[in-house]
Amino acid sequence: MPTLDDILEHVGEFDRFQKQTFFVLCLLSAAFTPVYVGVVFFGFTPEHRCYSPGVAELSQRCGWSLEEQLNHTVPEWDGHGASFSSRCRRYEVDWNTTGISCTDPLGSLRGTGGTVPLGPCRDGWVYDSPGSSIVTEFDLVCEDSWKLDLFQSSVNAGFFIGSLNIGYIADRFGRKFCLLTTIVANIVCGLLLVFVPSYVWIVIIRFLQGLVSKGCWTAGYILVTEVVGPEYRRTVGILYQAAFSVGLLLFDGLAYALPHWRWLQLTVTLPTCFLLLYYWCLPESPRWLISQGKNDKAMKIIRNMAKKNQKKMPSHFKDIKFEEEDCGKQKPSLMDLFRTPQIRKNTLILMYNWFTSSILYQGLIMHMGMAAENMYLDFLYSALVEFPAAFIIIVTIDRVGRRYPWAVSNLVAGAACLATALIPEDIPWLKVITGCIGRMGITMAFEMVCFVNTELYPTYIRNLGVMICSSLCDIGGVIAPFIVYRLVEIWHDLPLVVFTVLGLIAGGLVLLLPETKGRVLPETVEDVENFHRQSAPVAKKIYLHVQGSEVARG
């Protein structure tokens, strides 16, 4: 009996039917952007200082300019207000007191030899921003600045828990059902974020959004790679991730046009309602139907595929077999990922690389947003470098291999982070360039760990291996905001030093993995254990089984 890949060779491996499916699913990939990196604009922290009652009236009476007012009334103001005291403390004085000097107001208040005490910002803050963010709306600064970390960590916690279940849903109920249900849930969560009035509810809904949105993106990844022929799966998977990069550009433009976070949230949520049209314009995965024994429904989709592709299906293709039905009856367990030396080494290195890729990818985006003179331009530059990253991967993986480009991309990301930290602040353009190089390096590493992960495990634990290893990506996403937002309070570039160490170690560890270029996917534990002794096989057909838990970004 023919396999589905045999039939695709005749009805089209990447023709009109697959291109249409690929295009509409790329819209889904782009729509995932605001969930994953939305904290850059939703949680933007502008320069701020304590609100002190009476200062505005005193400034008007004395005829001060804004700079003079800040110098006289804000602690440790040195022209940019970058210190903790200037942002989070105020003078404990009554600025409405009569007789305050306009030339030395503090001197007239403290008297001879005295000092003016400092206190917390009891009356809120003044923000130097024309728009709004959750930071300015809920005053997530100073002693409450950790709540911004929690805002981003909550969505990554949702990714982690959701990723443990979404594979089961996609495998049990189908890719299309999984897509539609998670799209509906994501729309509901997105709309609720626009209207909920409290910070606590925002964090809860953000967690629920993470619970479903990663699964939505993953289900799209699975489906788009399952409807094309073997030769196109890897390229289509990389381009699907590149659609996420297009989403970065669109999100940046919308954030520039809409500086108020609730309006921005509404604007990025409403278009996703159109994704519900997938019910009519997307097919179910024929591979999933075959795996469930629903060959008649699969053949109906294949006939429609042949019709759209203007191809004729040979009459002798009357039945299909499921490609993995002869893979044995072995039942996977968690211990199988650590039982033998080579698989154990693969597992630990892959776990670390998923973890590191997530921290560096999210961390660099958040840090560039904080460090930017113009966060919209710097975000644009860092998004643009993702396109050459995808191109380099497509060009090199089948020519050079996986291991060396992957290792180099991690090493470049780590070295670029160190260079960015060491470049003086008075050369901002050079810091932006090195930061973008780091972004390009970690983007390549992130995209490569996705598909290399599937190539390093035998068939019966491949799904489990991808699920467990990629879950470290979400744990890294939970930690990343705390690394960035807490360490910058010690030294602004300290997170970059941490990223340097993580990236360089990741690059070195990748060199310990076997090269998988030109090899068939391993079927048994013995195949993996003998990887380093094997030469590339010849004349053996490669089947890439796309698993339900395979993900690329968080």
Coordinates of C-alpha atoms in Angstrom, one line a residue:
M1 CA 0.0 0.0 0.0
P2 CA 1.3 3.5 -0.7
T3 CA 2.1 6.0 2.0
L4 CA 0.8 9.5 2.1
D5 CA 4.2 10.8 0.9
D6 CA 4.0 8.5 -2.1
I7 CA 0.7 10.0 -3.0
L8 CA 1.9 13.6 -2.5
E9 CA 4.6 12.9 -5.1
H10 CA 1.7 12.5 -7.6
V11 CA -0.8 15.1 -6.4
G12 CA 1.7 17.8 -5.5
E13 CA 4.0 18.3 -2.6
F14 CA 3.9 22.0 -2.5
D15 CA 1.4 23.3 -5.1
R16 CA -1.7 25.5 -4.9
F17 CA -3.4 23.6 -2.2
Q18 CA -0.4 23.6 0.1
K19 CA 0.5 27.2 -0.7
Q20 CA -3.0 28.3 0.2
T21 CA -2.8 26.4 3.5
F22 CA 0.7 27.8 4.2
F23 CA -0.4 31.4 3.6
V24 CA -3.5 31.4 5.8
L25 CA -1.5 29.7 8.6
C26 CA 1.3 32.2 8.3
L27 CA -1.4 34.8 9.4
L28 CA -1.8 32.8 12.6
S29 CA 2.0 32.8 13.1
A30 CA 2.2 36.6 12.7
A31 CA -0.8 37.1 15.1
F32 CA 1.2 35.3 17.9
T33 CA 3.7 38.2 18.1
P34 CA 1.8 40.5 20.6
V35 CA 1.4 37.6 23.0
Y36 CA 5.0 36.6 23.0
V37 CA 6.8 40.0 23.0
G38 CA 3.9 42.4 23.9
V39 CA 5.6 43.3 27.2
V40 CA 7.9 45.6 25.2
F41 CA 5.1 48.0 24.4
F42 CA 2.3 47.0 26.9
G43 CA 4.8 47.2 29.8
F44 CA 6.9 50.1 28.6
T45 CA 8.4 52.0 31.6
P46 CA 9.0 55.7 30.8
E47 CA 11.1 58.1 32.9
H48 CA 9.2 58.9 36.1
R49 CA 9.4 60.9 39.3
C50 CA 7.3 61.3 42.4
Y51 CA 4.4 63.6 42.3
S52 CA 4.8 66.4 44.9
P53 CA 1.7 68.5 45.7
G54 CA 2.4 72.2 45.4
V55 CA 5.4 72.0 43.1
A56 CA 3.5 73.0 40.0
E57 CA 2.1 76.1 41.8
L58 CA 5.5 77.0 43.2
S59 CA 7.1 76.6 39.8
Q60 CA 4.5 78.8 38.2
R61 CA 4.9 81.5 40.9
C62 CA 8.7 81.5 40.5
G63 CA 8.7 81.3 36.7
W64 CA 10.9 78.2 36.6
S65 CA 11.5 76.2 33.4
L66 CA 10.8 72.5 33.6
E67 CA 14.5 71.7 34.0
E68 CA 14.8 74.3 36.8
Q69 CA 11.8 72.8 38.6
L70 CA 13.2 69.3 38.4
N71 CA 16.6 70.5 39.7
H72 CA 15.0 72.3 42.7
T73 CA 12.4 69.7 43.7
V74 CA 13.6 66.2 42.6
P75 CA 16.3 64.4 44.7
E76 CA 19.6 63.8 42.9
W77 CA 18.3 65.1 39.6
D78 CA 21.3 65.4 37.2
G79 CA 19.5 66.1 33.9
H80 CA 18.1 62.7 33.2
G81 CA 16.7 61.4 36.4
A82 CA 18.3 57.9 36.2
S83 CA 18.9 57.3 39.9
F84 CA 16.7 55.5 42.3
S85 CA 16.1 58.5 44.5
S86 CA 15.1 60.7 41.6
R87 CA 12.5 58.1 40.5
C88 CA 11.3 56.7 43.8
R89 CA 11.9 59.3 46.5
R90 CA 10.7 62.8 47.1
Y91 CA 11.6 65.6 49.6
E92 CA 9.4 65.4 52.7
V93 CA 8.5 69.1 52.7
D94 CA 5.4 71.2 52.2
W95 CA 5.9 73.0 49.0
N96 CA 2.8 75.2 49.8
T97 CA 4.6 76.8 52.7
T98 CA 4.8 80.6 52.3
G99 CA 8.1 82.3 52.1
I100 CA 9.9 79.6 50.0
S101 CA 12.8 81.1 48.1
C102 CA 12.7 80.8 44.3
T103 CA 16.5 80.7 44.0
D104 CA 17.2 78.1 46.8
P105 CA 13.9 76.6 47.9
L106 CA 15.5 73.7 49.8
G107 CA 17.8 76.0 51.6
S108 CA 14.9 78.1 52.8
L109 CA 13.1 75.0 54.0
R110 CA 15.9 73.2 55.9
G111 CA 17.3 76.2 57.6
T112 CA 20.9 76.4 58.8
G113 CA 22.9 73.2 58.8
G114 CA 19.8 71.0 58.4
T115 CA 19.0 68.4 55.8
V116 CA 15.8 67.7 54.0
P117 CA 14.5 64.2 54.6
L118 CA 13.4 61.9 51.8
G119 CA 10.3 59.7 51.7
P120 CA 8.4 57.4 49.4
C121 CA 6.1 58.6 46.6
R122 CA 2.8 58.8 48.6
D123 CA 0.9 60.7 46.0
G124 CA 1.9 58.7 42.9
W125 CA 4.2 59.5 40.0
V126 CA 4.6 61.8 37.0
Y127 CA 5.5 59.9 33.8
D128 CA 7.3 61.5 30.9
S129 CA 5.3 59.7 28.2
P130 CA 2.5 60.8 25.9
G131 CA 0.9 57.4 26.0
S132 CA 0.1 54.8 28.6
S133 CA 1.2 51.3 29.5
I134 CA 0.3 48.9 32.3
V135 CA 3.2 50.4 34.2
T136 CA 1.8 54.0 34.1
E137 CA -1.8 52.8 34.7
F138 CA -1.0 50.7 37.8
D139 CA 2.2 52.4 38.9
L140 CA 4.4 49.3 38.5
V141 CA 7.6 51.2 39.4
C142 CA 10.0 51.4 42.4
E143 CA 8.9 49.0 45.1
D144 CA 6.2 47.5 42.8
S145 CA 8.4 47.2 39.7
W146 CA 8.6 43.4 40.2
K147 CA 4.9 43.2 39.2
L148 CA 6.0 43.9 35.6
D149 CA 8.2 40.9 35.7
L150 CA 5.2 38.8 36.9
F151 CA 3.1 40.2 34.0
Q152 CA 5.5 38.6 31.5
S153 CA 6.3 35.6 33.5
S154 CA 2.6 34.7 33.8
V155 CA 2.2 34.2 30.1
N156 CA 5.3 32.0 29.9
A157 CA 4.0 30.0 32.8
G158 CA 0.9 29.5 30.7
F159 CA 3.0 28.4 27.8
F160 CA 4.7 25.8 30.0
I161 CA 1.5 24.3 31.4
G162 CA -0.3 24.5 28.0
S163 CA 2.6 22.8 26.2
L164 CA 2.2 19.8 28.4
N165 CA -1.4 19.4 27.3
I166 CA -1.7 20.8 23.8
G167 CA 0.1 17.8 22.2
Y168 CA -2.5 15.5 23.6
I169 CA -5.4 17.7 22.4
A170 CA -3.9 17.9 18.9
D171 CA -3.3 14.2 18.7
R172 CA -6.6 13.2 20.3
F173 CA -9.0 15.6 18.6
G174 CA -7.2 16.7 15.5
R175 CA -5.1 19.7 14.4
K176 CA -8.1 21.7 13.1
F177 CA -10.1 21.3 16.2
C178 CA -7.1 22.3 18.4
L179 CA -6.6 25.4 16.2
L180 CA -10.2 26.6 16.3
T181 CA -10.7 26.1 20.0
T182 CA -7.4 27.8 20.9
I183 CA -8.2 30.7 18.5
V184 CA -11.6 31.3 20.2
A185 CA -10.0 31.2 23.7
N186 CA -7.2 33.5 22.6
I187 CA -9.7 36.0 21.2
V188 CA -11.7 35.9 24.5
C189 CA -8.6 36.5 26.6
G190 CA -7.4 39.3 24.3
L191 CA -10.7 41.1 24.6
L192 CA -10.9 40.7 28.4
L193 CA -7.5 42.2 28.7
V194 CA -8.8 45.4 27.1
F195 CA -11.6 45.9 29.7
V196 CA -10.5 44.3 33.1
P197 CA -9.8 47.1 35.6
S198 CA -7.3 45.5 38.0
Y199 CA -3.7 44.4 37.8
V200 CA -4.5 41.0 39.4
W201 CA -7.1 40.1 36.8
I202 CA -4.7 41.2 34.0
V203 CA -2.1 38.7 35.3
I204 CA -4.7 36.0 35.5
I205 CA -6.0 36.5 32.0
R206 CA -2.5 36.9 30.7
F207 CA -1.7 33.5 32.1
L208 CA -4.8 32.0 30.5
Q209 CA -3.8 33.6 27.2
G210 CA -0.4 31.9 27.4
L211 CA -2.2 28.6 28.2
V212 CA -3.9 28.6 24.8
S213 CA -1.9 30.9 22.5
K214 CA 1.3 28.8 22.3
G215 CA -0.8 25.7 21.5
C216 CA -2.6 27.7 18.8
W217 CA 0.8 28.6 17.2
T218 CA 2.1 25.0 17.6
A219 CA -1.0 23.4 16.1
G220 CA -0.5 25.7 13.0
Y221 CA 3.1 24.6 12.8
I222 CA 2.1 21.0 12.9
L223 CA -0.6 21.3 10.3
V224 CA 1.5 23.3 7.8
T225 CA 4.3 20.8 7.9
E226 CA 2.0 17.8 7.6
V227 CA 0.3 18.8 4.4
V228 CA 3.5 19.2 2.3
G229 CA 5.9 16.6 0.9
P230 CA 9.1 15.6 2.8
E231 CA 11.4 17.8 0.8
Y232 CA 9.5 20.9 1.8
R233 CA 8.8 20.3 5.4
R234 CA 11.9 21.9 6.9
T235 CA 11.8 24.9 4.7
V236 CA 8.0 25.5 5.3
G237 CA 8.6 25.2 9.0
I238 CA 11.3 27.8 8.9
L239 CA 9.2 30.2 6.8
Y240 CA 6.3 29.7 9.1
Q241 CA 8.6 31.0 11.9
A242 CA 9.6 33.8 9.6
A243 CA 6.0 34.9 9.4
F244 CA 6.3 35.5 13.2
S245 CA 9.1 38.0 12.2
V246 CA 6.6 39.8 9.9
G247 CA 4.3 40.0 12.9
L248 CA 7.1 41.8 14.8
L249 CA 7.2 44.5 12.1
L250 CA 3.4 44.9 12.0
F251 CA 3.3 45.0 15.8
D252 CA 6.0 47.7 16.0
G253 CA 4.1 49.9 13.5
L254 CA 0.8 49.5 15.4
A255 CA 2.5 50.3 18.7
Y256 CA 4.0 53.5 17.2
A257 CA 0.6 54.6 15.9
L258 CA -1.3 53.6 19.2
P259 CA 0.8 54.5 22.3
H260 CA -2.0 53.6 24.6
W261 CA -1.8 49.9 25.7
R262 CA -5.5 49.1 25.9
W263 CA -6.2 50.5 22.4
L264 CA -3.2 48.6 21.1
Q265 CA -4.4 45.4 22.8
L266 CA -7.9 45.8 21.1
T267 CA -6.3 46.5 17.7
V268 CA -4.2 43.4 17.7
T269 CA -7.0 41.2 19.0
L270 CA -9.9 42.1 16.7
P271 CA -8.2 40.9 13.4
T272 CA -7.7 37.5 14.9
C273 CA -11.5 37.1 14.7
F274 CA -11.0 36.5 11.0
L275 CA -9.0 33.4 11.8
L276 CA -12.2 31.7 12.7
L277 CA -12.7 31.4 8.9
Y278 CA -10.3 28.6 9.2
Y279 CA -13.3 26.4 9.8
W280 CA -14.2 26.7 6.2
C281 CA -10.8 27.3 4.5
L282 CA -8.4 24.9 6.3
P283 CA -8.3 21.1 5.9
E284 CA -7.8 18.7 8.7
S285 CA -4.4 17.1 8.5
P286 CA -4.6 13.9 6.3
R287 CA -1.7 12.4 8.3
W288 CA -3.7 12.8 11.5
L289 CA -6.8 11.3 9.9
I290 CA -4.7 8.3 8.7
S291 CA -3.3 7.8 12.2
Q292 CA -6.8 7.6 13.5
G293 CA -7.9 5.1 10.9
K294 CA -10.0 7.6 9.1
N295 CA -8.7 6.8 5.6
D296 CA -11.9 7.7 3.8
K297 CA -11.8 11.2 5.1
A298 CA -8.1 11.5 4.4
M299 CA -8.7 10.3 0.8
K300 CA -11.4 12.9 0.4
I301 CA -9.0 15.7 1.4
I302 CA -6.3 14.2 -0.9
R303 CA -8.7 14.2 -3.9
N304 CA -9.5 17.8 -3.2
M305 CA -5.8 18.5 -3.0
A306 CA -5.3 16.9 -6.4
K307 CA -8.1 18.9 -7.9
K308 CA -6.8 22.2 -6.6
N309 CA -3.3 21.3 -7.7
Q310 CA -4.6 20.4 -11.1
K311 CA -3.0 16.9 -10.8
K312 CA -4.5 13.5 -11.4
M313 CA -4.2 10.9 -8.7
P314 CA -3.3 7.4 -10.1
S315 CA -6.2 5.0 -9.9
H316 CA -4.2 2.3 -8.1
F317 CA -3.9 4.5 -5.0
K318 CA -6.9 3.1 -3.3
D319 CA -5.7 2.9 0.3
I320 CA -3.1 4.5 2.6
K321 CA -1.1 3.1 5.4
F322 CA 0.1 5.0 8.4
E323 CA 3.8 5.5 8.1
E324 CA 4.6 4.7 11.8
E325 CA 2.5 1.6 12.2
D326 CA 5.5 -0.6 12.0
C327 CA 7.6 1.3 14.5
G328 CA 7.1 -1.3 17.2
K329 CA 5.0 -1.4 20.4
Q330 CA 7.5 0.3 22.7
K331 CA 5.9 2.7 25.2
P332 CA 8.0 5.8 26.0
S333 CA 8.8 6.8 29.5
L334 CA 10.7 9.8 31.0
M335 CA 13.6 7.6 32.0
D336 CA 14.2 6.7 28.4
L337 CA 15.5 10.2 27.8
F338 CA 18.3 9.5 30.4
R339 CA 18.8 5.8 30.3
T340 CA 21.7 5.5 27.7
P341 CA 24.8 7.7 27.5
Q342 CA 24.3 9.3 24.1
I343 CA 20.6 10.0 24.5
R344 CA 21.2 11.3 28.0
K345 CA 23.9 13.7 26.6
N346 CA 21.5 14.8 23.9
T347 CA 18.7 15.4 26.3
L348 CA 20.8 17.5 28.7
I349 CA 22.3 19.6 25.9
L350 CA 19.0 20.2 24.2
M351 CA 17.3 21.2 27.5
Y352 CA 20.0 23.7 28.1
N353 CA 19.8 25.1 24.6
W354 CA 16.0 25.5 24.7
F355 CA 16.4 27.2 28.1
T356 CA 19.2 29.5 26.9
S357 CA 17.5 30.3 23.5
S358 CA 14.4 31.5 25.3
I359 CA 16.2 33.7 27.8
L360 CA 18.4 35.3 25.2
Y361 CA 15.6 35.8 22.6
Q362 CA 13.1 37.3 25.0
G363 CA 15.8 39.0 27.2
L364 CA 17.4 40.8 24.3
I365 CA 14.1 42.1 23.1
M366 CA 13.2 43.4 26.5
H367 CA 16.6 44.9 27.2
M368 CA 16.7 46.7 23.8
G369 CA 13.3 48.1 24.6
M370 CA 14.6 49.5 27.9
A371 CA 17.9 50.8 26.5
A372 CA 16.6 52.4 23.4
E373 CA 16.6 56.1 22.7
N374 CA 13.8 55.3 20.3
M375 CA 12.3 51.9 21.2
Y376 CA 10.2 51.7 18.0
L377 CA 13.2 52.1 15.7
D378 CA 15.4 49.7 17.7
F379 CA 12.6 47.2 17.8
L380 CA 12.3 47.5 14.0
Y381 CA 16.0 47.0 13.5
S382 CA 16.0 43.9 15.7
A383 CA 13.0 42.5 13.9
L384 CA 14.5 43.0 10.5
V385 CA 17.6 40.9 11.3
E386 CA 15.4 37.8 11.7
F387 CA 14.9 37.6 8.0
P388 CA 18.6 37.1 7.1
A389 CA 18.7 34.6 10.0
A390 CA 16.0 32.5 8.3
F391 CA 17.8 32.8 5.0
I392 CA 21.1 31.7 6.4
I393 CA 19.6 28.6 8.0
I394 CA 17.9 27.6 4.7
V395 CA 21.1 28.0 2.8
T396 CA 23.5 26.3 5.2
I397 CA 21.7 23.4 6.9
D398 CA 21.9 21.1 3.9
R399 CA 25.3 22.3 2.7
V400 CA 27.3 22.9 5.9
G401 CA 25.2 20.8 8.3
R402 CA 23.4 21.6 11.6
R403 CA 26.0 21.5 14.3
Y404 CA 28.5 24.2 13.2
P405 CA 26.0 26.9 12.1
W406 CA 24.0 26.2 15.3
A407 CA 27.1 26.5 17.5
V408 CA 28.4 29.6 15.7
S409 CA 25.0 31.3 16.1
N410 CA 25.1 30.8 19.9
L411 CA 28.7 31.9 20.1
V412 CA 27.9 35.0 18.0
A413 CA 24.9 35.8 20.2
G414 CA 27.0 35.6 23.3
A415 CA 29.9 37.6 21.9
A416 CA 27.6 40.3 20.6
C417 CA 26.0 40.6 24.1
L418 CA 29.4 41.1 25.6
A419 CA 30.4 43.7 23.0
T420 CA 27.1 45.6 23.5
A421 CA 27.8 45.7 27.3
L422 CA 31.4 47.0 26.8
I423 CA 30.6 49.7 24.2
P424 CA 30.3 53.2 25.8
E425 CA 26.9 54.8 26.1
D426 CA 28.0 57.7 24.0
I427 CA 28.2 55.5 20.9
P428 CA 24.5 54.4 20.8
W429 CA 24.5 53.4 17.1
L430 CA 27.2 50.9 17.6
K431 CA 25.4 49.4 20.6
V432 CA 22.3 49.0 18.4
I433 CA 24.3 47.2 15.7
T434 CA 26.0 44.7 18.0
G435 CA 22.6 44.2 19.7
C436 CA 21.0 43.4 16.4
I437 CA 23.8 40.9 15.6
G438 CA 23.1 39.2 18.9
R439 CA 19.4 39.1 18.0
M440 CA 20.2 37.5 14.6
G441 CA 22.4 34.9 16.2
I442 CA 19.9 33.8 18.9
T443 CA 17.1 33.8 16.3
M444 CA 19.1 31.3 14.2
A445 CA 19.9 29.2 17.3
F446 CA 16.2 29.2 18.4
E447 CA 15.0 28.1 15.0
M448 CA 17.6 25.4 14.7
V449 CA 17.0 23.8 18.1
C450 CA 13.4 23.3 17.0
F451 CA 14.1 20.9 14.1
V452 CA 17.4 19.4 15.3
N453 CA 15.6 18.2 18.4
T454 CA 13.4 15.9 16.3
E455 CA 16.5 14.4 14.6
L456 CA 18.3 13.3 17.8
Y457 CA 15.7 10.9 19.2
P458 CA 14.5 7.5 18.1
T459 CA 10.9 7.3 16.8
Y460 CA 9.2 5.9 19.9
I461 CA 10.4 8.7 22.2
R462 CA 10.7 11.5 19.7
N463 CA 7.4 13.2 20.7
L464 CA 8.3 12.9 24.4
G465 CA 11.8 14.2 23.8
V466 CA 10.6 17.3 22.0
M467 CA 7.9 18.0 24.6
I468 CA 10.2 17.6 27.6
C469 CA 13.2 19.5 26.1
S470 CA 11.1 22.4 24.7
S471 CA 9.3 22.9 28.1
L472 CA 12.6 24.3 29.3
C473 CA 12.0 27.1 26.8
D474 CA 9.0 28.2 28.8
I475 CA 10.9 28.0 32.1
G476 CA 13.5 30.3 30.5
G477 CA 10.7 32.6 29.6
V478 CA 9.5 32.8 33.1
I479 CA 13.0 33.7 34.4
A480 CA 14.0 36.1 31.6
P481 CA 12.0 39.2 32.9
F482 CA 13.5 38.9 36.4
I483 CA 17.0 38.7 34.9
V484 CA 16.4 41.7 32.8
Y485 CA 14.3 44.0 34.9
R486 CA 16.1 43.2 38.3
L487 CA 19.7 43.2 37.1
V488 CA 19.4 46.5 35.3
E489 CA 18.9 48.2 38.6
I490 CA 22.4 47.0 39.6
W491 CA 24.0 47.9 36.3
H492 CA 22.2 48.6 33.1
D493 CA 24.2 46.1 31.0
L494 CA 24.5 43.4 33.6
P495 CA 21.8 41.2 31.9
L496 CA 24.0 41.3 28.8
V497 CA 26.9 39.8 30.8
V498 CA 24.6 37.0 32.0
F499 CA 23.5 36.4 28.3
T500 CA 27.1 36.2 27.2
V501 CA 27.9 33.4 29.6
L502 CA 24.7 31.5 28.8
G503 CA 25.3 31.9 25.0
L504 CA 28.9 30.9 25.0
I505 CA 28.3 27.8 27.1
A506 CA 25.4 26.8 24.7
G507 CA 27.6 27.2 21.7
G508 CA 30.3 25.0 23.2
L509 CA 27.8 22.3 24.2
V510 CA 26.3 22.1 20.7
L511 CA 29.7 21.0 19.4
L512 CA 29.3 17.9 21.6
L513 CA 26.2 16.8 19.7
P514 CA 26.4 14.5 16.6
E515 CA 25.9 15.9 13.1
T516 CA 22.6 14.9 11.6
K517 CA 23.0 16.2 8.1
G518 CA 22.2 13.5 5.5
R519 CA 21.1 11.0 8.0
V520 CA 17.7 9.3 8.3
L521 CA 15.7 9.8 11.5
P522 CA 16.9 7.2 14.0
E523 CA 14.4 4.5 14.6
T524 CA 15.9 2.8 17.7
V525 CA 18.0 3.6 20.7
E526 CA 20.9 1.7 19.0
D527 CA 20.7 4.1 16.1
V528 CA 21.2 7.1 18.3
E529 CA 24.0 5.5 20.4
N530 CA 25.9 4.6 17.2
F531 CA 25.4 8.1 15.6
H532 CA 28.9 9.2 16.1
R533 CA 30.2 6.0 14.4
Q534 CA 27.9 6.1 11.4
S535 CA 28.6 7.5 8.0
A536 CA 25.8 9.1 6.1
P537 CA 23.5 6.5 4.7
V538 CA 22.7 6.3 1.1
A539 CA 19.5 5.7 -0.9
K540 CA 17.2 5.6 2.1
K541 CA 14.1 7.7 2.1
I542 CA 13.7 10.2 5.0
Y543 CA 10.4 10.7 6.7
L544 CA 10.1 13.7 9.0
H545 CA 7.4 13.0 11.5
V546 CA 6.1 16.3 12.9
Q547 CA 5.1 15.8 16.5
G548 CA 2.3 17.4 18.4
S549 CA 4.6 19.1 20.9
E550 CA 7.2 20.5 18.5
V551 CA 7.5 24.2 18.9
A552 CA 9.8 27.0 17.9
R553 CA 9.3 30.0 20.1
G554 CA 8.1 29.5 23.6

